[in-house]
Coordinates of N, CA and C in Angstrom, one line a residue:
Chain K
X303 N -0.8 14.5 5.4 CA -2.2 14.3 5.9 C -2.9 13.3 5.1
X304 N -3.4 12.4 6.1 CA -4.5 11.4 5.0 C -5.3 12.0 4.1
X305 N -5.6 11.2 3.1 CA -6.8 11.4 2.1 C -7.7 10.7 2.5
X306 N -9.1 11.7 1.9 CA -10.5 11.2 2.5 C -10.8 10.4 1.2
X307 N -11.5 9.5 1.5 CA -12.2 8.4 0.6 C -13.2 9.0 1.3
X308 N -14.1 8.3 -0.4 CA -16.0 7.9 -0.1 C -16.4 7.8 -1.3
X309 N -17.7 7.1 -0.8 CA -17.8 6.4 0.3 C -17.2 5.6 1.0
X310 N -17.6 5.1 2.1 CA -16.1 4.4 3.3 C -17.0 2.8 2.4
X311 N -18.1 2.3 2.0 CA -18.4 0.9 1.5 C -19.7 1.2 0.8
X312 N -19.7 0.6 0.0 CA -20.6 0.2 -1.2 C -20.3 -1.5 -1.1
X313 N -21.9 -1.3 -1.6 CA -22.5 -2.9 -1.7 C -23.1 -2.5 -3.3
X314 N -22.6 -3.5 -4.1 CA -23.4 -3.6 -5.5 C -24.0 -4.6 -5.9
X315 N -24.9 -5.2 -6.9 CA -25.0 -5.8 -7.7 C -23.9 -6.4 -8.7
X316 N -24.0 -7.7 -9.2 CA -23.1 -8.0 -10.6 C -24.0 -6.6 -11.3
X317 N -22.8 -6.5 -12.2 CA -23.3 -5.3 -13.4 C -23.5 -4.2 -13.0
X318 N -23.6 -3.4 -12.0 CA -23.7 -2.3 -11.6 C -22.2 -1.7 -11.8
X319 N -22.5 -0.4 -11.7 CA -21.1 0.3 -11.6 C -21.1 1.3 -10.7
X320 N -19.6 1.5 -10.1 CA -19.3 2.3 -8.6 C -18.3 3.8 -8.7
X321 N -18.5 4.4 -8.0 CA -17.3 5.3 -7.9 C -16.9 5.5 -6.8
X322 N -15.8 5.6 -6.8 CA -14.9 5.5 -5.5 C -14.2 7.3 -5.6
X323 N -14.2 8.1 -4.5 CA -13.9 9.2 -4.8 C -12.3 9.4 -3.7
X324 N -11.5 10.0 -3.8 CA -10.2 10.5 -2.9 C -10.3 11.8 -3.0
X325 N -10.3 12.4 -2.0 CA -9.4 14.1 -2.1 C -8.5 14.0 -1.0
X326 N -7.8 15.6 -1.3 CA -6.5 15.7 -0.5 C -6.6 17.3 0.1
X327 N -6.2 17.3 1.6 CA -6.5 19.3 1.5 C -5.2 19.9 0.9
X328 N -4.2 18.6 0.6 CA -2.6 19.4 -0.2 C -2.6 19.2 -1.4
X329 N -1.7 19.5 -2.0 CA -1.5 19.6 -2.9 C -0.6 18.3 -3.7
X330 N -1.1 17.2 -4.7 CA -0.6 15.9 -4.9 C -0.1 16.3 -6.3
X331 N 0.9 15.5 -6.1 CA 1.7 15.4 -7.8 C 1.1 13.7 -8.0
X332 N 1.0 12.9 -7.7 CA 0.5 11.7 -8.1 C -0.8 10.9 -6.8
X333 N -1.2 10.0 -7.8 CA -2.6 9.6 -7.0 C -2.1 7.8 -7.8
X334 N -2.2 6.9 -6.4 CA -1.8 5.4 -7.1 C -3.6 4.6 -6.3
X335 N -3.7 4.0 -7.5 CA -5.2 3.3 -6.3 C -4.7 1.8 -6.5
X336 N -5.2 1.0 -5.2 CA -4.9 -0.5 -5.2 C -6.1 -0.7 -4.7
X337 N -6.4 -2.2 -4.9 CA -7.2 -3.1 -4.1 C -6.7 -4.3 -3.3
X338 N -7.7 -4.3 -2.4 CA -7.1 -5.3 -1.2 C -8.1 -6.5 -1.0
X339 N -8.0 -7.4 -1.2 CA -8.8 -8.3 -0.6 C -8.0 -9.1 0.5
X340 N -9.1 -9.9 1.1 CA -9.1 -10.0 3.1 C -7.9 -10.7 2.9
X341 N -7.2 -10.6 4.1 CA -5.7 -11.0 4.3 C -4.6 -11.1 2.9
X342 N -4.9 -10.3 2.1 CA -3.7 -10.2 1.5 C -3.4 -9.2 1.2
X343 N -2.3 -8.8 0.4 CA -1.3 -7.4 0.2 C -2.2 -6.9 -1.4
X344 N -1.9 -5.5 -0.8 CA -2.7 -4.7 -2.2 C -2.1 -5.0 -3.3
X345 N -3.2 -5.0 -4.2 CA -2.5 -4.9 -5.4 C -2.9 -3.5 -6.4
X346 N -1.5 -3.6 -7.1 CA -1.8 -2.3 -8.1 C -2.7 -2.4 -9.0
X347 N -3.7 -1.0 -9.3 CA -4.3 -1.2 -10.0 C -4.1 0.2 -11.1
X348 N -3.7 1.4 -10.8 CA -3.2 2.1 -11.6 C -2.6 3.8 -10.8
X349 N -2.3 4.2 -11.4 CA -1.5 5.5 -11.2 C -1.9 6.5 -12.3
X350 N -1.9 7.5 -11.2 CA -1.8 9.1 -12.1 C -1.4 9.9 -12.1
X351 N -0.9 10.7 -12.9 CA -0.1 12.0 -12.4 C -0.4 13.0 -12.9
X352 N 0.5 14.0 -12.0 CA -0.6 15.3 -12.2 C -0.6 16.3 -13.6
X353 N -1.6 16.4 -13.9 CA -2.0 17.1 -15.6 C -2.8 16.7 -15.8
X354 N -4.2 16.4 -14.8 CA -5.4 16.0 -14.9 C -5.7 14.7 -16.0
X355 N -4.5 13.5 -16.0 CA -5.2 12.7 -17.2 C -6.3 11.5 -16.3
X356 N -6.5 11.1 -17.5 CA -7.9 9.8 -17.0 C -6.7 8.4 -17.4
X357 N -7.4 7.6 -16.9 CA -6.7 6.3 -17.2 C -7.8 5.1 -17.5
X358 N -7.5 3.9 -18.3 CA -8.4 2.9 -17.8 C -7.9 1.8 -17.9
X359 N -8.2 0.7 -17.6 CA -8.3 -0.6 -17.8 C -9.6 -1.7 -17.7
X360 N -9.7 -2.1 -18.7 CA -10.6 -2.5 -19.0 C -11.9 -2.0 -18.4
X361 N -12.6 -2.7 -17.9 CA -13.8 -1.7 -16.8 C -13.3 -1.1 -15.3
X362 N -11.8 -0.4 -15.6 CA -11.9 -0.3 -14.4 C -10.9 1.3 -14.4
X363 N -11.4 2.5 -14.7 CA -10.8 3.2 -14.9 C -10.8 4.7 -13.8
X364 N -10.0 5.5 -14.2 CA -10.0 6.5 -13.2 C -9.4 8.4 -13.2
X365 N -9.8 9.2 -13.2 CA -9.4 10.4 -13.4 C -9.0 11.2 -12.0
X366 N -7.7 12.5 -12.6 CA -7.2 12.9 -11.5 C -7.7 14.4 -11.9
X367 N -7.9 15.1 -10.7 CA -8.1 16.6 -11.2 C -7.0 17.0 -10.0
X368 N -5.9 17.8 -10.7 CA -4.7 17.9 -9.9 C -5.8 19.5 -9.1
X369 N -6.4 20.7 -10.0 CA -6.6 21.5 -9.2 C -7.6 21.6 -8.1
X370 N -8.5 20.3 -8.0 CA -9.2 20.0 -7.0 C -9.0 18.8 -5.8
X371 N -7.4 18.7 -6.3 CA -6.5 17.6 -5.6 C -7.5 16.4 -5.3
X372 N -8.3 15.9 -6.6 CA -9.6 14.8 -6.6 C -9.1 13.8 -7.3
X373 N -9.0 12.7 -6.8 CA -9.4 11.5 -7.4 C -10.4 10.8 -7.9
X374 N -10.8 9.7 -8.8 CA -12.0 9.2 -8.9 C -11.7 7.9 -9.4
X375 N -12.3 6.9 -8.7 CA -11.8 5.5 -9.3 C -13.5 4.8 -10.0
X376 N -13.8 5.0 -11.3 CA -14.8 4.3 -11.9 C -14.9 2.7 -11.6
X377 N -15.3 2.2 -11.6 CA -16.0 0.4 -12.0 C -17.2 0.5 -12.6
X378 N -17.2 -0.1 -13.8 CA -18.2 -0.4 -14.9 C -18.6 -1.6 -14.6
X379 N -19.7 -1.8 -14.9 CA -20.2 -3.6 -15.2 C -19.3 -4.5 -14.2
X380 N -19.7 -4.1 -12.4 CA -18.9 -4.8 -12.0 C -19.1 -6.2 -11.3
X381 N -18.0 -7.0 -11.1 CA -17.7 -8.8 -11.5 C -17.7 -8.7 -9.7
X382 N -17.7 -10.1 -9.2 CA -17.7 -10.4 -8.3 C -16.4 -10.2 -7.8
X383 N -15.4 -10.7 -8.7 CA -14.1 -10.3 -8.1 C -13.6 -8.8 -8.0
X384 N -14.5 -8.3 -8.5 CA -13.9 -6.8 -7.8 C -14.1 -6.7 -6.6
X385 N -14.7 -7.2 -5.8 CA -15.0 -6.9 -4.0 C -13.7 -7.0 -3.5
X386 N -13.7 -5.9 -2.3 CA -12.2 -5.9 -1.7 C -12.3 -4.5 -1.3
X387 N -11.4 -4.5 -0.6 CA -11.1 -2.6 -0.2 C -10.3 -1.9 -1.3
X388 N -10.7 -0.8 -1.4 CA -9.8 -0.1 -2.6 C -9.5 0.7 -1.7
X389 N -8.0 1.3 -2.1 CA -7.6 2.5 -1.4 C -6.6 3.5 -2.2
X390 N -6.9 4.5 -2.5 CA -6.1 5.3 -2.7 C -5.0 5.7 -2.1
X391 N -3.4 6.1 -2.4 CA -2.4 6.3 -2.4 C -1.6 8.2 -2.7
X392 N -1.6 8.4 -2.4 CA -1.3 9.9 -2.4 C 0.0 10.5 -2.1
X393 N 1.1 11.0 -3.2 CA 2.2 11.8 -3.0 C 2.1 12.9 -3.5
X394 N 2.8 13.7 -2.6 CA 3.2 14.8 -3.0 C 4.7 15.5 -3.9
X395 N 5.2 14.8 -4.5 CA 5.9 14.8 -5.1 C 6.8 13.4 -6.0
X396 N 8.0 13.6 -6.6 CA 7.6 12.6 -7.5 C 8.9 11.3 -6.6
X397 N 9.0 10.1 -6.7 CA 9.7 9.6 -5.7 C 8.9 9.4 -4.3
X398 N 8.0 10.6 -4.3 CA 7.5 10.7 -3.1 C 7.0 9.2 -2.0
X399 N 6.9 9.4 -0.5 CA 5.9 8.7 -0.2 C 4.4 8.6 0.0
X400 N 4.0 7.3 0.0 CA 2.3 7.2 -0.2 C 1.9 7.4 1.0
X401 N 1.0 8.4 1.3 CA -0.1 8.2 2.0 C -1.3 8.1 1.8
X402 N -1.7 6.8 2.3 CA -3.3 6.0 2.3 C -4.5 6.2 2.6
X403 N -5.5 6.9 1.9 CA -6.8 6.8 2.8 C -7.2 5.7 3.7
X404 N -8.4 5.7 3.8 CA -9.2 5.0 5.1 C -9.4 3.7 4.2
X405 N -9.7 3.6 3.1 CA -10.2 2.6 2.0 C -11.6 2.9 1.9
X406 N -12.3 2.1 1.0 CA -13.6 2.0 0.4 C -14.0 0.5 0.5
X407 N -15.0 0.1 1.3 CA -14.9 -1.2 0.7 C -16.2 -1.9 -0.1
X408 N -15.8 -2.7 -1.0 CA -16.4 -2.7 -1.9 C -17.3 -4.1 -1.9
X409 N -18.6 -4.3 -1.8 CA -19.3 -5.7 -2.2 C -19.7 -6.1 -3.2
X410 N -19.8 -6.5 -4.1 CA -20.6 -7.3 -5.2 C -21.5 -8.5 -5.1
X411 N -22.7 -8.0 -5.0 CA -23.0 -9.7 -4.9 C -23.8 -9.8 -6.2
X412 N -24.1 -11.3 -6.2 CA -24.4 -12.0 -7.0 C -25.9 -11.3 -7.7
Chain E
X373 N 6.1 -9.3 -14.5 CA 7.4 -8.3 -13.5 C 6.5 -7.8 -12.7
X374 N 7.9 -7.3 -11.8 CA 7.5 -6.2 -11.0 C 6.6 -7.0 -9.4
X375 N 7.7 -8.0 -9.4 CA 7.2 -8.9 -8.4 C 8.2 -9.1 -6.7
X376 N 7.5 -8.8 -5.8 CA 7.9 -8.6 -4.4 C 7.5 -9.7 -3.4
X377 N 8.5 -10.3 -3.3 CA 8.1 -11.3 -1.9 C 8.6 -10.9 -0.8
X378 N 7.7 -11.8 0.9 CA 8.1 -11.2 1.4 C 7.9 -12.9 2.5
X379 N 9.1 -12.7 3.3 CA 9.5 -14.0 4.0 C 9.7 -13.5 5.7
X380 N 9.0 -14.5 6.5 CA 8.2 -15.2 6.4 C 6.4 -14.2 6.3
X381 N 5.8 -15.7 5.7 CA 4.4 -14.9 5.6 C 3.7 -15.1 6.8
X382 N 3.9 -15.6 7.7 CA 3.2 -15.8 9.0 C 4.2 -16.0 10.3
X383 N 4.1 -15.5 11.8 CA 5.5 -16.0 12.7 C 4.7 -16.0 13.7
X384 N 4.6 -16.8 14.8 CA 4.1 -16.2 15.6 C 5.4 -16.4 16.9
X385 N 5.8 -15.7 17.8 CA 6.9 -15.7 18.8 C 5.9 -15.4 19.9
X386 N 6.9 -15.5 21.0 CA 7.0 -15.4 22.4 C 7.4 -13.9 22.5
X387 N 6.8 -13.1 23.8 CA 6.9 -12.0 24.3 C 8.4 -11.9 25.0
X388 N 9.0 -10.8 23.7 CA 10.4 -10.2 24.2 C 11.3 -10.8 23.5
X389 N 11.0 -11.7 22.2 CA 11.7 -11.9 21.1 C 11.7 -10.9 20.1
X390 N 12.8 -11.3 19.0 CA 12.9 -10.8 17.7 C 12.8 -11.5 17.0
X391 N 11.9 -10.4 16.4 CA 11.6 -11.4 14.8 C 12.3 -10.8 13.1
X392 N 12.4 -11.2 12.4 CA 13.3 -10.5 11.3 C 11.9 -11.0 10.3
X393 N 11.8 -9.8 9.6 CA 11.0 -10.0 8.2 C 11.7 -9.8 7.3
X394 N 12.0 -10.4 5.6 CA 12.6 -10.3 5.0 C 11.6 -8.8 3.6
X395 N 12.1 -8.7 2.6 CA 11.6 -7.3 1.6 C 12.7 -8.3 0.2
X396 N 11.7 -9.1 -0.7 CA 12.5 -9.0 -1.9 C 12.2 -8.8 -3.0
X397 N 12.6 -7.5 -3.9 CA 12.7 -7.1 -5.1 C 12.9 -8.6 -6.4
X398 N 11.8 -9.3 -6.9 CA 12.5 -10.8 -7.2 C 13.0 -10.6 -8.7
X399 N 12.4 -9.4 -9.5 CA 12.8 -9.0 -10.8 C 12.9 -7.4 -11.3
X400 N 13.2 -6.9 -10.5 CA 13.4 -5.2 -10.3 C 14.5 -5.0 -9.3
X401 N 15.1 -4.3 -9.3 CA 15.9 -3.4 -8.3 C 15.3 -2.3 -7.5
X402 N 15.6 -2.1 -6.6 CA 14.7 -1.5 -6.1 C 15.6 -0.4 -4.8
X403 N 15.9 0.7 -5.3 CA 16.6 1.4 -3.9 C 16.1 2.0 -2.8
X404 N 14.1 2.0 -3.3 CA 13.6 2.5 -2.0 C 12.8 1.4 -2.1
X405 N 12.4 1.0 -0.1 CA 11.5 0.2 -0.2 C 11.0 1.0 1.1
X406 N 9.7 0.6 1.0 CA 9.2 1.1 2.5 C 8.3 0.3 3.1
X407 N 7.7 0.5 4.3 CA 7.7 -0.7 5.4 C 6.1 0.2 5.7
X408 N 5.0 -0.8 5.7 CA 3.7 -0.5 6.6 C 3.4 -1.7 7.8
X409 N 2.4 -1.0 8.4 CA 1.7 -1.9 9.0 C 0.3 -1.4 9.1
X410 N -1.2 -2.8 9.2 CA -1.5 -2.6 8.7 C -2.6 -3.2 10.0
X411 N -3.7 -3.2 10.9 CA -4.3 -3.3 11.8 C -5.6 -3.9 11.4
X412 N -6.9 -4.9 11.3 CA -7.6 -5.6 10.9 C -8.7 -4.2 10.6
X413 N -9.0 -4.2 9.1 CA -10.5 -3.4 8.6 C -9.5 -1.7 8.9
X414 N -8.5 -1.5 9.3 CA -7.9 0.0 9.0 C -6.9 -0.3 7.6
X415 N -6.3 1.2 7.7 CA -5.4 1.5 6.4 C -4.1 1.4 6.5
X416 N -3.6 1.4 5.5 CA -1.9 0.9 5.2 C -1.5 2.4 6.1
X417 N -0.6 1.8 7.3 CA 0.1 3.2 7.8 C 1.8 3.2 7.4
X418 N 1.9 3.8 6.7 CA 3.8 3.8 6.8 C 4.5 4.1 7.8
X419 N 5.4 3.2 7.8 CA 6.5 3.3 9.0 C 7.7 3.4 8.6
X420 N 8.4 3.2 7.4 CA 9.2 3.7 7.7 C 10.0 3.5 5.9
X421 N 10.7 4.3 5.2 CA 11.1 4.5 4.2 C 12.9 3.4 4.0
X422 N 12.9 3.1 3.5 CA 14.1 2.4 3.3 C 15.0 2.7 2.1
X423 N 16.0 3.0 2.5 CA 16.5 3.4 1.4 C 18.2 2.5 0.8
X424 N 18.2 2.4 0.1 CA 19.5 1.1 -0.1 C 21.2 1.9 0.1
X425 N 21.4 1.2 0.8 CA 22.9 2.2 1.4 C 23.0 3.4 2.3
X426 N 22.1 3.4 3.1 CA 21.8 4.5 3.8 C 20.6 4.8 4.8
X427 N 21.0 5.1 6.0 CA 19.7 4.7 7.0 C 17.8 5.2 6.3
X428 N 17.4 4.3 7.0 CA 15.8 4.2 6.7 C 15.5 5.9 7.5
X429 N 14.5 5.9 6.5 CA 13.6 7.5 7.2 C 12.1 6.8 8.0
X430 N 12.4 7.1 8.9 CA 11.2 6.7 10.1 C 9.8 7.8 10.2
X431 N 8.8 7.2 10.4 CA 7.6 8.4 10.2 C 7.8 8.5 11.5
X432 N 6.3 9.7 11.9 CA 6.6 10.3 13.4 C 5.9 9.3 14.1
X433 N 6.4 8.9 15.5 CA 5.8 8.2 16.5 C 6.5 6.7 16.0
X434 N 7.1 6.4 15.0 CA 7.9 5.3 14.8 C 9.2 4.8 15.8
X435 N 9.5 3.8 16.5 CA 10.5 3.6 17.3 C 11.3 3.3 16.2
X436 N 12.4 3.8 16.0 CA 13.7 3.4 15.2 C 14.4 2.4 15.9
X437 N 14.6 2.4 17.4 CA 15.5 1.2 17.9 C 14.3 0.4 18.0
X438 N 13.2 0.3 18.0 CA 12.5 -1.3 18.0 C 12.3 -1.9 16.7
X439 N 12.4 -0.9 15.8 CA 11.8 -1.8 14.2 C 12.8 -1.1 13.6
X440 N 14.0 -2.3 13.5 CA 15.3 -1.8 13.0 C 15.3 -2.4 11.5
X441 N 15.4 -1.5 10.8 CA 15.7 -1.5 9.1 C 16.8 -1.5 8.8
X442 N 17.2 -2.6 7.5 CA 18.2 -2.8 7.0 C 18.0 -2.7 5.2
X443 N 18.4 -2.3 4.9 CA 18.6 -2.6 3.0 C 20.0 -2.4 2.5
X444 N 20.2 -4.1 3.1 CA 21.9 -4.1 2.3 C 21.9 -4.1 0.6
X445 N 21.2 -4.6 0.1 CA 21.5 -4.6 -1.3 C 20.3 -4.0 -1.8
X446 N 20.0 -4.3 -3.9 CA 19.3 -3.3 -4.3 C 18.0 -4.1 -4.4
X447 N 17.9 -5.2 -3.8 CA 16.6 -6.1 -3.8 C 16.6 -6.4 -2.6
X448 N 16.8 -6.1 -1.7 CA 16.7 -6.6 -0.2 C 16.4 -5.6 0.8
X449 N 15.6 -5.6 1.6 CA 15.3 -5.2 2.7 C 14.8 -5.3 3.9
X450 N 15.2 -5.4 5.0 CA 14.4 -6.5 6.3 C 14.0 -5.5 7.5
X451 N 13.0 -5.7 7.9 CA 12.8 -5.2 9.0 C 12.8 -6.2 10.4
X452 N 13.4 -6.0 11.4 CA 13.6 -7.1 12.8 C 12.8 -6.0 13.6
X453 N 11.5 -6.8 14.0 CA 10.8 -6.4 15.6 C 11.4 -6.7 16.5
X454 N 12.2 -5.8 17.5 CA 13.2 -6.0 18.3 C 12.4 -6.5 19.8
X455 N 12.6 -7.2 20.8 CA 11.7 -7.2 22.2 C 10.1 -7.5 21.7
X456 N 9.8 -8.1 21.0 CA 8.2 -7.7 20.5 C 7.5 -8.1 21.7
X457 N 6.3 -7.8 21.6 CA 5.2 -7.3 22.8 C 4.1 -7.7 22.0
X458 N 2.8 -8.3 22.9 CA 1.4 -8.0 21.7 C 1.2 -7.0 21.4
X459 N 1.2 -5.9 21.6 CA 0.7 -5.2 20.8 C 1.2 -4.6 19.7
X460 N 2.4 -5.1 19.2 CA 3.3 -5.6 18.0 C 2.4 -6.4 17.2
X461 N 1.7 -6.9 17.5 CA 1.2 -7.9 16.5 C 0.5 -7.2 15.6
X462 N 0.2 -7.3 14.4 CA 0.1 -6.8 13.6 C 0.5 -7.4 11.7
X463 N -0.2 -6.8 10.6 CA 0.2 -7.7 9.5 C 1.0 -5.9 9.0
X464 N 2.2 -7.0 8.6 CA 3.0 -5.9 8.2 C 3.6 -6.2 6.6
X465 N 3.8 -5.4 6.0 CA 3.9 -5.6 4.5 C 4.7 -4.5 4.2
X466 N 5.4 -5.3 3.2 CA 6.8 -3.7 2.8 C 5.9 -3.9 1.0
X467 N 6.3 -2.6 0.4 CA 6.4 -2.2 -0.9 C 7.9 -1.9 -1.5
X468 N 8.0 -2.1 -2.6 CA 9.1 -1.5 -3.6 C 8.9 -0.9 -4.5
X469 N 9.8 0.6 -4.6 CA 9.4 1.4 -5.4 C 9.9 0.8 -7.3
X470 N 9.2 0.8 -7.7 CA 9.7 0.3 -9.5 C 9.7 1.7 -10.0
X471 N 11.1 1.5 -10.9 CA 11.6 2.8 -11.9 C 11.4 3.2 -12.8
X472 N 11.7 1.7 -13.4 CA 11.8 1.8 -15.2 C 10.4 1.5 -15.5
X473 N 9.0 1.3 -15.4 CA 7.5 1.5 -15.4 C 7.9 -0.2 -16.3
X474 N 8.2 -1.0 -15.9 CA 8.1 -2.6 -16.5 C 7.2 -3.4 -16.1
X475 N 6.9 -2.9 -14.7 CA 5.6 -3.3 -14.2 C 4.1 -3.1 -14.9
X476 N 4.7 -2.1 -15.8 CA 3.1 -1.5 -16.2 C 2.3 -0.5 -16.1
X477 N 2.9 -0.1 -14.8 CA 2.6 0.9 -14.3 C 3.5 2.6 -14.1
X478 N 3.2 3.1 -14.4 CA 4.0 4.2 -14.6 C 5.7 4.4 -13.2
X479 N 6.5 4.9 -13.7 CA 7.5 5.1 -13.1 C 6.9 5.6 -11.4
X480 N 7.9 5.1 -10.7 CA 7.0 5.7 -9.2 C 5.7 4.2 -8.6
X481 N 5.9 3.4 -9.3 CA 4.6 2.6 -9.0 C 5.4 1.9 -7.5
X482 N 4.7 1.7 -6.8 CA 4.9 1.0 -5.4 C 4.5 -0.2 -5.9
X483 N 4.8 -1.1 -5.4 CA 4.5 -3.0 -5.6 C 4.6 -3.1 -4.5
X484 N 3.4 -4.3 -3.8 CA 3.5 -4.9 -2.8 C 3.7 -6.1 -2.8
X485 N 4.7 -6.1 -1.0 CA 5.2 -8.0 -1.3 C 3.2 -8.3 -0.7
X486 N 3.6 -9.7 -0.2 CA 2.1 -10.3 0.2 C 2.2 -10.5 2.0
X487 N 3.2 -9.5 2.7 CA 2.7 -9.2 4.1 C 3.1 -10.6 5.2
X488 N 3.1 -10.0 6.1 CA 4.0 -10.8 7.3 C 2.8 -11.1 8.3
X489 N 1.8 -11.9 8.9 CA 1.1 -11.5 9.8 C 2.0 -12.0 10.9
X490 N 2.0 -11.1 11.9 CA 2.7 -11.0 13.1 C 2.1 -11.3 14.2
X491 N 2.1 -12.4 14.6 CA 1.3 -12.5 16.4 C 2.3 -13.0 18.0
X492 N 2.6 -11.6 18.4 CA 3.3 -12.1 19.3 C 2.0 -12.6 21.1
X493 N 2.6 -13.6 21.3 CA 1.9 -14.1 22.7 C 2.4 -13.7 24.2

C-alpha cells in the first residue's frame, strides 16, 4: 500500500526550513527518501532503518519512528537547489521492494 | 560509485513497434534491478522486479508478455515494450539495488539510472 506524504507541495523562501512527513498503515523495516527534479531520475538522498535512528546530511536530515511507521524528512536553511519533488520510498522488509508516495513538491524561491 | 545508466534516454517509435531499453550497473553489481514507470507530476510506480538469472517478478496489472524483462548478467538489465501503443508512452526508469553500502548509502540503497522518455505515435 502507498505511503501518504505531506504536505503534497510547499513553497519556501531561501533560508526557510521544511518538513516533509511519510506514513505507512504497515508496518516498514526501511524508509529511503529521494529527490526529483523535472525530467530527470531521482536521486538518493538517504535511508533508514528500522530502530528509530535520525540521519543527516548536511542541512538535510531525517528521522524514522518504526512504531508510528513515520517518516520525517527536515530541510534547514533551504538553497534554491533544493526545489524538486521529494519522495519517500518504503519497504517492508530487508531486500525488500520500494513503494513510493505521491511526492511533495518542493519550491524555493529567491 | 554507485552509478546506473540507462540507454536510450529518449525513443520515439511508431504504433506496434518494439522498443528495447537498456539497465546498467556501471560500477556495482547488481542482481536485483527493478523497472518503474513514471506519468508527468505522478509517482514512481513499479513494474516489475528483476532479478539476475531468473525470471522478473511483475506487480499486479503488469503485462509480462508486453514489457518483457531480461537480466542476463550481474550489471545488465533491459526491458523491450513489445507492440507499443500511445498509451505506452511514458518516462520509464530502472533502479539497482547496491549491497556493499559503497554508494554511501546504507546496504539496500536503490540507485537510479536517468530514465527512458518513451513516446510512441
Amino acid at each position: 500500500q502507498q505511503p501518504v506524504q505531506s504536505p503534497q507541495a510547499v513553497i519556501l523562501r531561501e533560508g526557510e526550513d521544511a518538513v516533509i512527513n511519510c506514513s505507512s498503515s504497515k508496518a516498514l523495516y526501511s524508509v529511503h527518501w529521494y529527490r526529483q527534479k523535472h525530467g530527470e531520475a531521482p536521486v538518493f538522498l538517504m535511508i533508514l532503518l528500522k530502530g528509530g535512528e535520525q540521519k543527516g546530511h548536511e542541512k538535510i536530515s531525517a528521522s524514522f519512528n518504526e512504531k508510528k511507521q513515520q517518516s520525517s524528512l527536515y530541510l534547514t536553511a533551504s538553497q534554491l537547489s533544493y526545489s524538486g519533488t521529494y519522495f519517500c520510498g518504503t519497504a517492508r522488509g530487508q531486500g525488500g521492494k520500494l513503494i513510493f508516495g505521491q511526492g511533495t513538491e518542493l519550491s524555493v524561491k529567491p | 560509485g554507485a552509478v546506473v545508466s540507462q540507454h536510450p534516454s529518449r525513443v520515439i517509435c511508431k504504433s506496434g513497434t518494439s522498443v528495447k531499453i537498456e539497465c546498467r550497473s556501471l560500477d556495482f553489481q547488481a542482481t536485483t534491478m527493478f523497472w518503474y514507470r513514471q506519468f508527468p507530476k505522478q509517482s514512481l510506480m513499479l513494474m516489475a522486479t528483476s532479478n539476475e538469472g531468473s525470471k522478473a517478478t511483475y506487480e499486479q496489472g503488469v503485462e509480462k508478455d508486453k514489457f518483457l524483462i531480461n537480466h542476463a548478467s550481474l550489471t545488465l538489465s533491459t526491458l523491450t515494450v513489445t507492440s507499443a501503443h500511445p498509451e505506452d508512452s511514458s518516462f520509464y526508469i530502472c533502479s539497482a539495488r547496491e549491497t556493499s553500502g559503497r554508494g554511501g548509502g546504507a546496504t539496500d540503497t536503490q540507485y537510479f539510472g536517468p530514465g527512458t522518455r518513451l513516446t510512441v505515435l
